[in-house]
Amino acid sequence: MTATTISAIESAAPPVTLPKLLSGQKALVTGASSGIGKAVATALGQAGADVVVNYVGNAAAADAVVEDIRKSGAKAYAHQADVSSEEEVAAMFTKMMQDFGTIDILVSNAGLQQDSAFPDMTLAQWNKVLSVNLTGQFLCAREAVREFLRRGVVPSVSSAAGKIICMSSVHQQIPWGGHVNYAASKGGIKLLMESMAQELAPQRIRVNAIAPGAIRTPINTSAWQTKEAYAALMTLIPYGRIGEPEDIARAAVWLASDHSDYVVGTTLFVDGGMTLYPGFATGG
Ligand code: NAD
């Protein structure tokens, strides 16, 4: 391994101070106690939004995210709910309406993997991944859209009646053997997002997605934790570094803000070029 690669392991997204693009807005981030969701929730708070930090299991981690957001001057609280449960999602939105009055931004981020070679994949593994990654996005988006439609545009807050950001993956586009449930869920998110965007744009609701590449989070530790794994990963990433949760968080702030007001139904790939088929750079 070369010195260049070792320093790449330690590299991080360059520091950036976020402008207060989201002042006065109310946001909900699902799966926000770790990884990308934690970074997105924190960044939305730094950008001026009040944030509901959804989590499913780790209350202490969610509380720590809430504390971080409050330090930037925004309001925040943690709410436990399983996004694949219709009742728990409905209760989460009812509480948010009581505490924050409305919702302007939904970041549907909660997701998981249950990997298996295809012949061995159980129905339980298939159903679990589809119900959290895809049905969870449907349930949360439906509640958010109902509130966006009820409230409409408030021009002093945002030019849109509401913004939804679906956390997808490069695997909405890149097939992924050994992970067919995950890839199917992300492919589903692509057309869920685009169909919602098409249907709801006339009501000034903007629905978009972010497709992260390889981001340094707990979901994919095996892909970056050892030098060997990191070096193998780099063959897939033209930009030569792993993504950091902050890389995704900054994209989410922009997509949630009026700076992206004309962006509707788009998937923003934040992947260091992973979807550029780097294997073809020197051949093909
Ligand atoms: P992560 O495991 O840190 O985050 C996933 C979060 O979702 C966790 O906090 C988890 O508790 C939560 N969650 C799981 N089931 C839930 C449920 N039923 N209800 C509510 N929350 C639930 O991993 P991450 O990398 O931060 O993943 C966040 C999102 O980004 C996921 O949708 C993932 O598919 C996507 N993504 C990640 C990468 C990557 O390289 N890390 C790449 C592409 C897409």
GROMACS .gro file of C-alpha atoms and ligand atoms in nm:
model
  328
    1MET     CA    1   0.000   0.000   0.000
    2THR     CA    2   0.131   0.344  -0.088
    3ALA     CA    3   0.155   0.646   0.141
    4THR     CA    4  -0.103   0.817  -0.078
    5THR     CA    5  -0.361   0.552   0.000
    6ILE     CA    6  -0.290   0.560   0.372
    7SER     CA    7  -0.342   0.935   0.387
    8ALA     CA    8  -0.661   0.884   0.188
    9ILE     CA    9  -0.794   0.664   0.469
   10GLU     CA   10  -0.758   0.954   0.708
   11SER     CA   11  -0.906   1.209   0.469
   12ALA     CA   12  -1.233   1.374   0.549
   13ALA     CA   13  -1.477   1.603   0.379
   14PRO     CA   14  -1.329   1.954   0.391
   15PRO     CA   15  -1.473   2.173   0.670
   16VAL     CA   16  -1.750   2.410   0.561
   17THR     CA   17  -1.961   2.657   0.759
   18LEU     CA   18  -2.323   2.617   0.659
   19PRO     CA   19  -2.522   2.934   0.592
   20LYS     CA   20  -2.860   2.960   0.769
   21LEU     CA   21  -3.056   2.857   0.463
   22LEU     CA   22  -3.334   2.686   0.660
   23SER     CA   23  -3.425   2.935   0.933
   24GLY     CA   24  -3.779   2.893   1.059
   25GLN     CA   25  -3.826   2.552   0.896
   26LYS     CA   26  -3.926   2.229   1.068
   27ALA     CA   27  -3.754   1.907   0.968
   28LEU     CA   28  -3.785   1.537   1.043
   29VAL     CA   29  -3.493   1.303   0.977
   30THR     CA   30  -3.552   0.929   1.010
   31GLY     CA   31  -3.280   0.696   1.132
   32ALA     CA   32  -3.098   1.000   1.270
   33SER     CA   33  -2.911   0.849   1.565
   34SER     CA   34  -2.614   0.734   1.356
   35GLY     CA   35  -2.425   0.770   1.030
   36ILE     CA   36  -2.572   0.977   0.750
   37GLY     CA   37  -2.897   1.056   0.934
   38LYS     CA   38  -2.706   1.193   1.233
   39ALA     CA   39  -2.496   1.418   1.006
   40VAL     CA   40  -2.803   1.534   0.812
   41ALA     CA   41  -3.000   1.615   1.128
   42THR     CA   42  -2.704   1.808   1.271
   43ALA     CA   43  -2.647   2.000   0.947
   44LEU     CA   44  -3.014   2.092   0.913
   45GLY     CA   45  -2.996   2.230   1.267
   46GLN     CA   46  -2.681   2.427   1.183
   47ALA     CA   47  -2.865   2.563   0.879
   48GLY     CA   48  -3.136   2.696   1.112
   49ALA     CA   49  -3.409   2.428   1.103
   50ASP     CA   50  -3.575   2.278   1.409
   51VAL     CA   51  -3.531   1.901   1.389
   52VAL     CA   52  -3.709   1.586   1.503
   53VAL     CA   53  -3.444   1.317   1.545
   54ASN     CA   54  -3.613   0.984   1.472
   55TYR     CA   55  -3.449   0.668   1.598
   56VAL     CA   56  -3.553   0.307   1.644
   57GLY     CA   57  -3.319   0.164   1.907
   58ASN     CA   58  -3.042   0.377   2.054
   59ALA     CA   59  -3.202   0.649   2.267
   60ALA     CA   60  -2.871   0.772   2.413
   61ALA     CA   61  -2.724   0.823   2.065
   62ALA     CA   62  -3.036   1.010   1.954
   63ASP     CA   63  -3.019   1.231   2.264
   64ALA     CA   64  -2.657   1.318   2.180
   65VAL     CA   65  -2.765   1.430   1.831
   66VAL     CA   66  -3.041   1.642   1.990
   67GLU     CA   67  -2.784   1.806   2.220
   68ASP     CA   68  -2.559   1.888   1.923
   69ILE     CA   69  -2.845   2.047   1.732
   70ARG     CA   70  -2.950   2.255   2.033
   71LYS     CA   71  -2.594   2.389   2.057
   72SER     CA   72  -2.642   2.550   1.717
   73GLY     CA   73  -2.949   2.735   1.854
   74ALA     CA   74  -3.220   2.524   1.688
   75LYS     CA   75  -3.490   2.326   1.866
   76ALA     CA   76  -3.472   1.948   1.859
   77TYR     CA   77  -3.611   1.640   2.025
   78ALA     CA   78  -3.572   1.266   1.978
   79HIS     CA   79  -3.864   1.042   1.882
   80GLN     CA   80  -3.858   0.664   1.879
   81ALA     CA   81  -4.054   0.505   1.595
   82ASP     CA   82  -4.015   0.213   1.359
   83VAL     CA   83  -4.064   0.368   1.014
   84SER     CA   84  -4.216   0.045   0.884
   85SER     CA   85  -4.503   0.069   1.134
   86GLU     CA   86  -4.800   0.270   1.007
   87GLU     CA   87  -4.917   0.343   1.364
   88GLU     CA   88  -4.578   0.451   1.491
   89VAL     CA   89  -4.520   0.679   1.192
   90ALA     CA   90  -4.865   0.837   1.235
   91ALA     CA   91  -4.796   0.894   1.606
   92MET     CA   92  -4.458   1.050   1.525
   93PHE     CA   93  -4.621   1.303   1.293
   94THR     CA   94  -4.901   1.377   1.540
   95LYS     CA   95  -4.639   1.457   1.805
   96MET     CA   96  -4.444   1.673   1.559
   97MET     CA   97  -4.759   1.872   1.475
   98GLN     CA   98  -4.818   1.925   1.847
   99ASP     CA   99  -4.460   2.028   1.926
  100PHE     CA  100  -4.344   2.208   1.609
  101GLY     CA  101  -4.681   2.294   1.450
  102THR     CA  102  -4.596   2.167   1.103
  103ILE     CA  103  -4.331   2.005   0.882
  104ASP     CA  104  -4.137   2.167   0.596
  105ILE     CA  105  -3.863   1.908   0.533
  106LEU     CA  106  -3.869   1.528   0.550
  107VAL     CA  107  -3.544   1.339   0.508
  108SER     CA  108  -3.637   0.972   0.478
  109ASN     CA  109  -3.304   0.820   0.565
  110ALA     CA  110  -3.371   0.511   0.779
  111GLY     CA  111  -3.245   0.198   0.612
  112LEU     CA  112  -3.072  -0.132   0.668
  113GLN     CA  113  -2.913  -0.429   0.495
  114GLN     CA  114  -2.973  -0.800   0.549
  115ASP     CA  115  -2.736  -0.958   0.304
  116SER     CA  116  -2.747  -1.310   0.168
  117ALA     CA  117  -2.653  -1.510  -0.137
  118PHE     CA  118  -2.967  -1.518  -0.347
  119PRO     CA  119  -3.056  -1.891  -0.310
  120ASP     CA  120  -3.032  -1.863   0.069
  121MET     CA  121  -3.219  -1.538   0.117
  122THR     CA  122  -3.517  -1.589   0.345
  123LEU     CA  123  -3.854  -1.426   0.299
  124ALA     CA  124  -3.799  -1.261   0.636
  125GLN     CA  125  -3.478  -1.095   0.509
  126TRP     CA  126  -3.654  -0.982   0.192
  127ASN     CA  127  -3.956  -0.846   0.379
  128LYS     CA  128  -3.753  -0.672   0.650
  129VAL     CA  129  -3.540  -0.474   0.406
  130LEU     CA  130  -3.832  -0.383   0.180
  131SER     CA  131  -4.053  -0.279   0.470
  132VAL     CA  132  -3.795  -0.051   0.634
  133ASN     CA  133  -3.620   0.087   0.325
  134LEU     CA  134  -3.918   0.125   0.091
  135THR     CA  135  -4.247   0.100   0.281
  136GLY     CA  136  -4.096   0.321   0.552
  137GLN     CA  137  -4.032   0.591   0.293
  138PHE     CA  138  -4.391   0.561   0.166
  139LEU     CA  139  -4.541   0.587   0.515
  140CYS     CA  140  -4.336   0.890   0.618
  141ALA     CA  141  -4.381   1.069   0.285
  142ARG     CA  142  -4.758   1.017   0.295
  143GLU     CA  143  -4.786   1.181   0.638
  144ALA     CA  144  -4.560   1.469   0.534
  145VAL     CA  145  -4.749   1.530   0.208
  146ARG     CA  146  -5.083   1.539   0.390
  147GLU     CA  147  -4.948   1.820   0.608
  148PHE     CA  148  -4.785   2.003   0.313
  149LEU     CA  149  -5.120   1.998   0.129
  150ARG     CA  150  -5.312   2.112   0.436
  151ARG     CA  151  -5.078   2.405   0.498
  152GLY     CA  152  -4.970   2.506   0.147
  153VAL     CA  153  -4.690   2.749   0.068
  154VAL     CA  154  -4.588   3.000   0.333
  155PRO     CA  155  -4.374   3.242   0.128
  156SER     CA  156  -4.189   3.382   0.431
  157VAL     CA  157  -4.066   3.028   0.508
  158SER     CA  158  -4.001   2.867   0.166
  159SER     CA  159  -4.114   2.892  -0.196
  160ALA     CA  160  -4.222   2.528  -0.177
  161ALA     CA  161  -4.510   2.379   0.020
  162GLY     CA  162  -4.269   2.112   0.138
  163LYS     CA  163  -3.954   1.921   0.054
  164ILE     CA  164  -3.892   1.547   0.072
  165ILE     CA  165  -3.547   1.398   0.037
  166CYS     CA  166  -3.538   1.022  -0.007
  167MET     CA  167  -3.210   0.858   0.091
  168SER     CA  168  -3.146   0.616  -0.191
  169SER     CA  169  -2.813   0.465  -0.295
  170VAL     CA  170  -2.593   0.415  -0.599
  171HIS     CA  171  -2.759   0.071  -0.588
  172GLN     CA  172  -3.074   0.222  -0.735
  173GLN     CA  173  -2.860   0.205  -1.050
  174ILE     CA  174  -2.573  -0.040  -0.989
  175PRO     CA  175  -2.691  -0.402  -0.954
  176TRP     CA  176  -2.559  -0.563  -0.634
  177GLY     CA  177  -2.531  -0.940  -0.614
  178GLY     CA  178  -2.562  -1.077  -0.262
  179HIS     CA  179  -2.781  -0.780  -0.173
  180VAL     CA  180  -3.085  -0.819  -0.400
  181ASN     CA  181  -3.330  -0.710  -0.129
  182TYR     CA  182  -3.134  -0.390  -0.068
  183ALA     CA  183  -3.089  -0.310  -0.439
  184ALA     CA  184  -3.459  -0.378  -0.504
  185SER     CA  185  -3.555  -0.144  -0.220
  186LYS     CA  186  -3.336   0.135  -0.359
  187GLY     CA  187  -3.459   0.080  -0.716
  188GLY     CA  188  -3.809   0.107  -0.570
  189ILE     CA  189  -3.722   0.435  -0.401
  190LYS     CA  190  -3.616   0.579  -0.738
  191LEU     CA  191  -3.958   0.536  -0.895
  192LEU     CA  192  -4.146   0.608  -0.571
  193MET     CA  193  -3.959   0.939  -0.557
  194GLU     CA  194  -4.003   1.024  -0.926
  195SER     CA  195  -4.373   0.931  -0.928
  196MET     CA  196  -4.440   1.135  -0.614
  197ALA     CA  197  -4.245   1.426  -0.762
  198GLN     CA  198  -4.448   1.414  -1.082
  199GLU     CA  199  -4.781   1.394  -0.898
  200LEU     CA  200  -4.707   1.655  -0.633
  201ALA     CA  201  -4.503   1.921  -0.815
  202PRO     CA  202  -4.821   2.111  -0.915
  203GLN     CA  203  -4.887   2.155  -0.542
  204ARG     CA  204  -4.535   2.301  -0.508
  205ILE     CA  205  -4.404   1.996  -0.323
  206ARG     CA  206  -4.049   1.908  -0.421
  207VAL     CA  207  -3.948   1.544  -0.395
  208ASN     CA  208  -3.588   1.449  -0.468
  209ALA     CA  209  -3.338   1.181  -0.371
  210ILE     CA  210  -2.975   1.155  -0.275
  211ALA     CA  211  -2.783   0.849  -0.391
  212PRO     CA  212  -2.476   0.813  -0.170
  213GLY     CA  213  -2.181   0.606  -0.283
  214ALA     CA  214  -1.958   0.449  -0.017
  215ILE     CA  215  -1.991   0.660   0.297
  216ARG     CA  216  -1.799   0.590   0.619
  217THR     CA  217  -2.084   0.477   0.851
  218PRO     CA  218  -2.176   0.173   1.062
  219ILE     CA  219  -2.378   0.015   0.778
  220ASN     CA  220  -2.066  -0.073   0.574
  221THR     CA  221  -1.779  -0.102   0.823
  222SER     CA  222  -1.640  -0.408   0.647
  223ALA     CA  223  -1.585  -0.203   0.331
  224TRP     CA  224  -1.348   0.051   0.491
  225GLN     CA  225  -1.222  -0.065   0.829
  226THR     CA  226  -0.905  -0.244   0.716
  227LYS     CA  227  -0.639  -0.108   0.480
  228GLU     CA  228  -0.697  -0.399   0.245
  229ALA     CA  229  -1.071  -0.338   0.230
  230TYR     CA  230  -1.016   0.035   0.184
  231ALA     CA  231  -0.772  -0.024  -0.102
  232ALA     CA  232  -1.022  -0.255  -0.273
  233LEU     CA  233  -1.294   0.006  -0.226
  234MET     CA  234  -1.076   0.271  -0.390
  235THR     CA  235  -1.077   0.078  -0.716
  236LEU     CA  236  -1.447   0.166  -0.731
  237ILE     CA  237  -1.412   0.540  -0.651
  238PRO     CA  238  -1.245   0.764  -0.911
  239TYR     CA  239  -1.220   1.056  -0.665
  240GLY     CA  240  -0.991   0.850  -0.442
  241ARG     CA  241  -1.147   0.886  -0.102
  242ILE     CA  242  -1.436   0.741   0.091
  243GLY     CA  243  -1.737   0.965   0.143
  244GLU     CA  244  -1.806   1.115   0.484
  245PRO     CA  245  -2.155   1.161   0.630
  246GLU     CA  246  -2.098   1.538   0.603
  247ASP     CA  247  -2.069   1.507   0.223
  248ILE     CA  248  -2.427   1.383   0.220
  249ALA     CA  249  -2.547   1.627   0.486
  250ARG     CA  250  -2.439   1.930   0.281
  251ALA     CA  251  -2.620   1.798  -0.025
  252ALA     CA  252  -2.931   1.749   0.191
  253VAL     CA  253  -2.919   2.108   0.320
  254TRP     CA  254  -2.898   2.237  -0.036
  255LEU     CA  255  -3.180   2.012  -0.160
  256ALA     CA  256  -3.398   2.120   0.134
  257SER     CA  257  -3.335   2.489   0.072
  258ASP     CA  258  -3.480   2.733  -0.180
  259HIS     CA  259  -3.137   2.738  -0.349
  260SER     CA  260  -3.255   2.421  -0.523
  261ASP     CA  261  -3.611   2.545  -0.582
  262TYR     CA  262  -3.620   2.431  -0.947
  263VAL     CA  263  -3.484   2.084  -0.868
  264VAL     CA  264  -3.777   1.842  -0.883
  265GLY     CA  265  -3.772   1.464  -0.912
  266THR     CA  266  -3.395   1.440  -0.937
  267THR     CA  267  -3.153   1.195  -0.783
  268LEU     CA  268  -2.834   1.368  -0.676
  269PHE     CA  269  -2.549   1.116  -0.684
  270VAL     CA  270  -2.291   1.196  -0.415
  271ASP     CA  271  -2.051   0.916  -0.481
  272GLY     CA  272  -1.701   1.036  -0.578
  273GLY     CA  273  -1.774   0.909  -0.929
  274MET     CA  274  -1.868   0.553  -0.834
  275THR     CA  275  -2.142   0.548  -1.098
  276LEU     CA  276  -1.893   0.643  -1.374
  277TYR     CA  277  -1.801   0.277  -1.430
  278PRO     CA  278  -1.434   0.327  -1.327
  279GLY     CA  279  -1.349  -0.024  -1.450
  280PHE     CA  280  -1.376   0.120  -1.801
  281ALA     CA  281  -1.124   0.400  -1.737
  282THR     CA  282  -0.838   0.201  -1.883
  283GLY     CA  283  -1.010  -0.050  -2.106
  284GLY     CA  284  -1.340  -0.167  -2.239
  285NAD     P1  285  -2.662   0.352   0.963
  285NAD     O1  286  -2.682   0.210   0.993
  285NAD     O2  287  -2.572   0.432   1.051
  285NAD     O3  288  -2.801   0.431   0.958
  285NAD     C1  289  -2.925   0.371   0.936
  285NAD     C2  290  -3.017   0.420   1.044
  285NAD     O4  291  -3.150   0.372   1.018
  285NAD     C3  292  -2.974   0.367   1.181
  285NAD     O5  293  -2.972   0.473   1.273
  285NAD     C4  294  -3.084   0.268   1.215
  285NAD     O6  295  -3.109   0.255   1.353
  285NAD     C5  296  -3.202   0.329   1.143
  285NAD     N1  297  -3.312   0.235   1.124
  285NAD     C6  298  -3.303   0.104   1.087
  285NAD     N2  299  -3.426   0.049   1.088
  285NAD     C7  300  -3.512   0.147   1.125
  285NAD     C8  301  -3.653   0.152   1.145
  285NAD     N3  302  -3.730   0.042   1.126
  285NAD     N4  303  -3.709   0.269   1.184
  285NAD     C9  304  -3.633   0.379   1.205
  285NAD     N5  305  -3.499   0.379   1.189
  285NAD    C10  306  -3.440   0.265   1.149
  285NAD     O7  307  -2.611   0.359   0.813
  285NAD     P2  308  -2.606   0.483   0.712
  285NAD     O8  309  -2.499   0.451   0.617
  285NAD     O9  310  -2.603   0.611   0.785
  285NAD    O10  311  -2.744   0.467   0.633
  285NAD    C11  312  -2.837   0.571   0.619
  285NAD    C12  313  -2.906   0.559   0.483
  285NAD    O11  314  -2.810   0.582   0.381
  285NAD    C13  315  -2.967   0.422   0.457
  285NAD    O12  316  -3.091   0.439   0.390
  285NAD    C14  317  -2.866   0.358   0.364
  285NAD    O13  318  -2.925   0.261   0.280
  285NAD    C15  319  -2.819   0.479   0.285
  285NAD     N6  320  -2.690   0.459   0.219
  285NAD    C16  321  -2.575   0.445   0.289
  285NAD    C17  322  -2.456   0.429   0.220
  285NAD    C18  323  -2.322   0.413   0.289
  285NAD    O14  324  -2.223   0.388   0.220
  285NAD     N7  325  -2.314   0.430   0.420
  285NAD    C19  326  -2.455   0.425   0.080
  285NAD    C20  327  -2.575   0.439   0.013
  285NAD    C21  328  -2.693   0.458   0.083
   0.00000   0.00000   0.00000
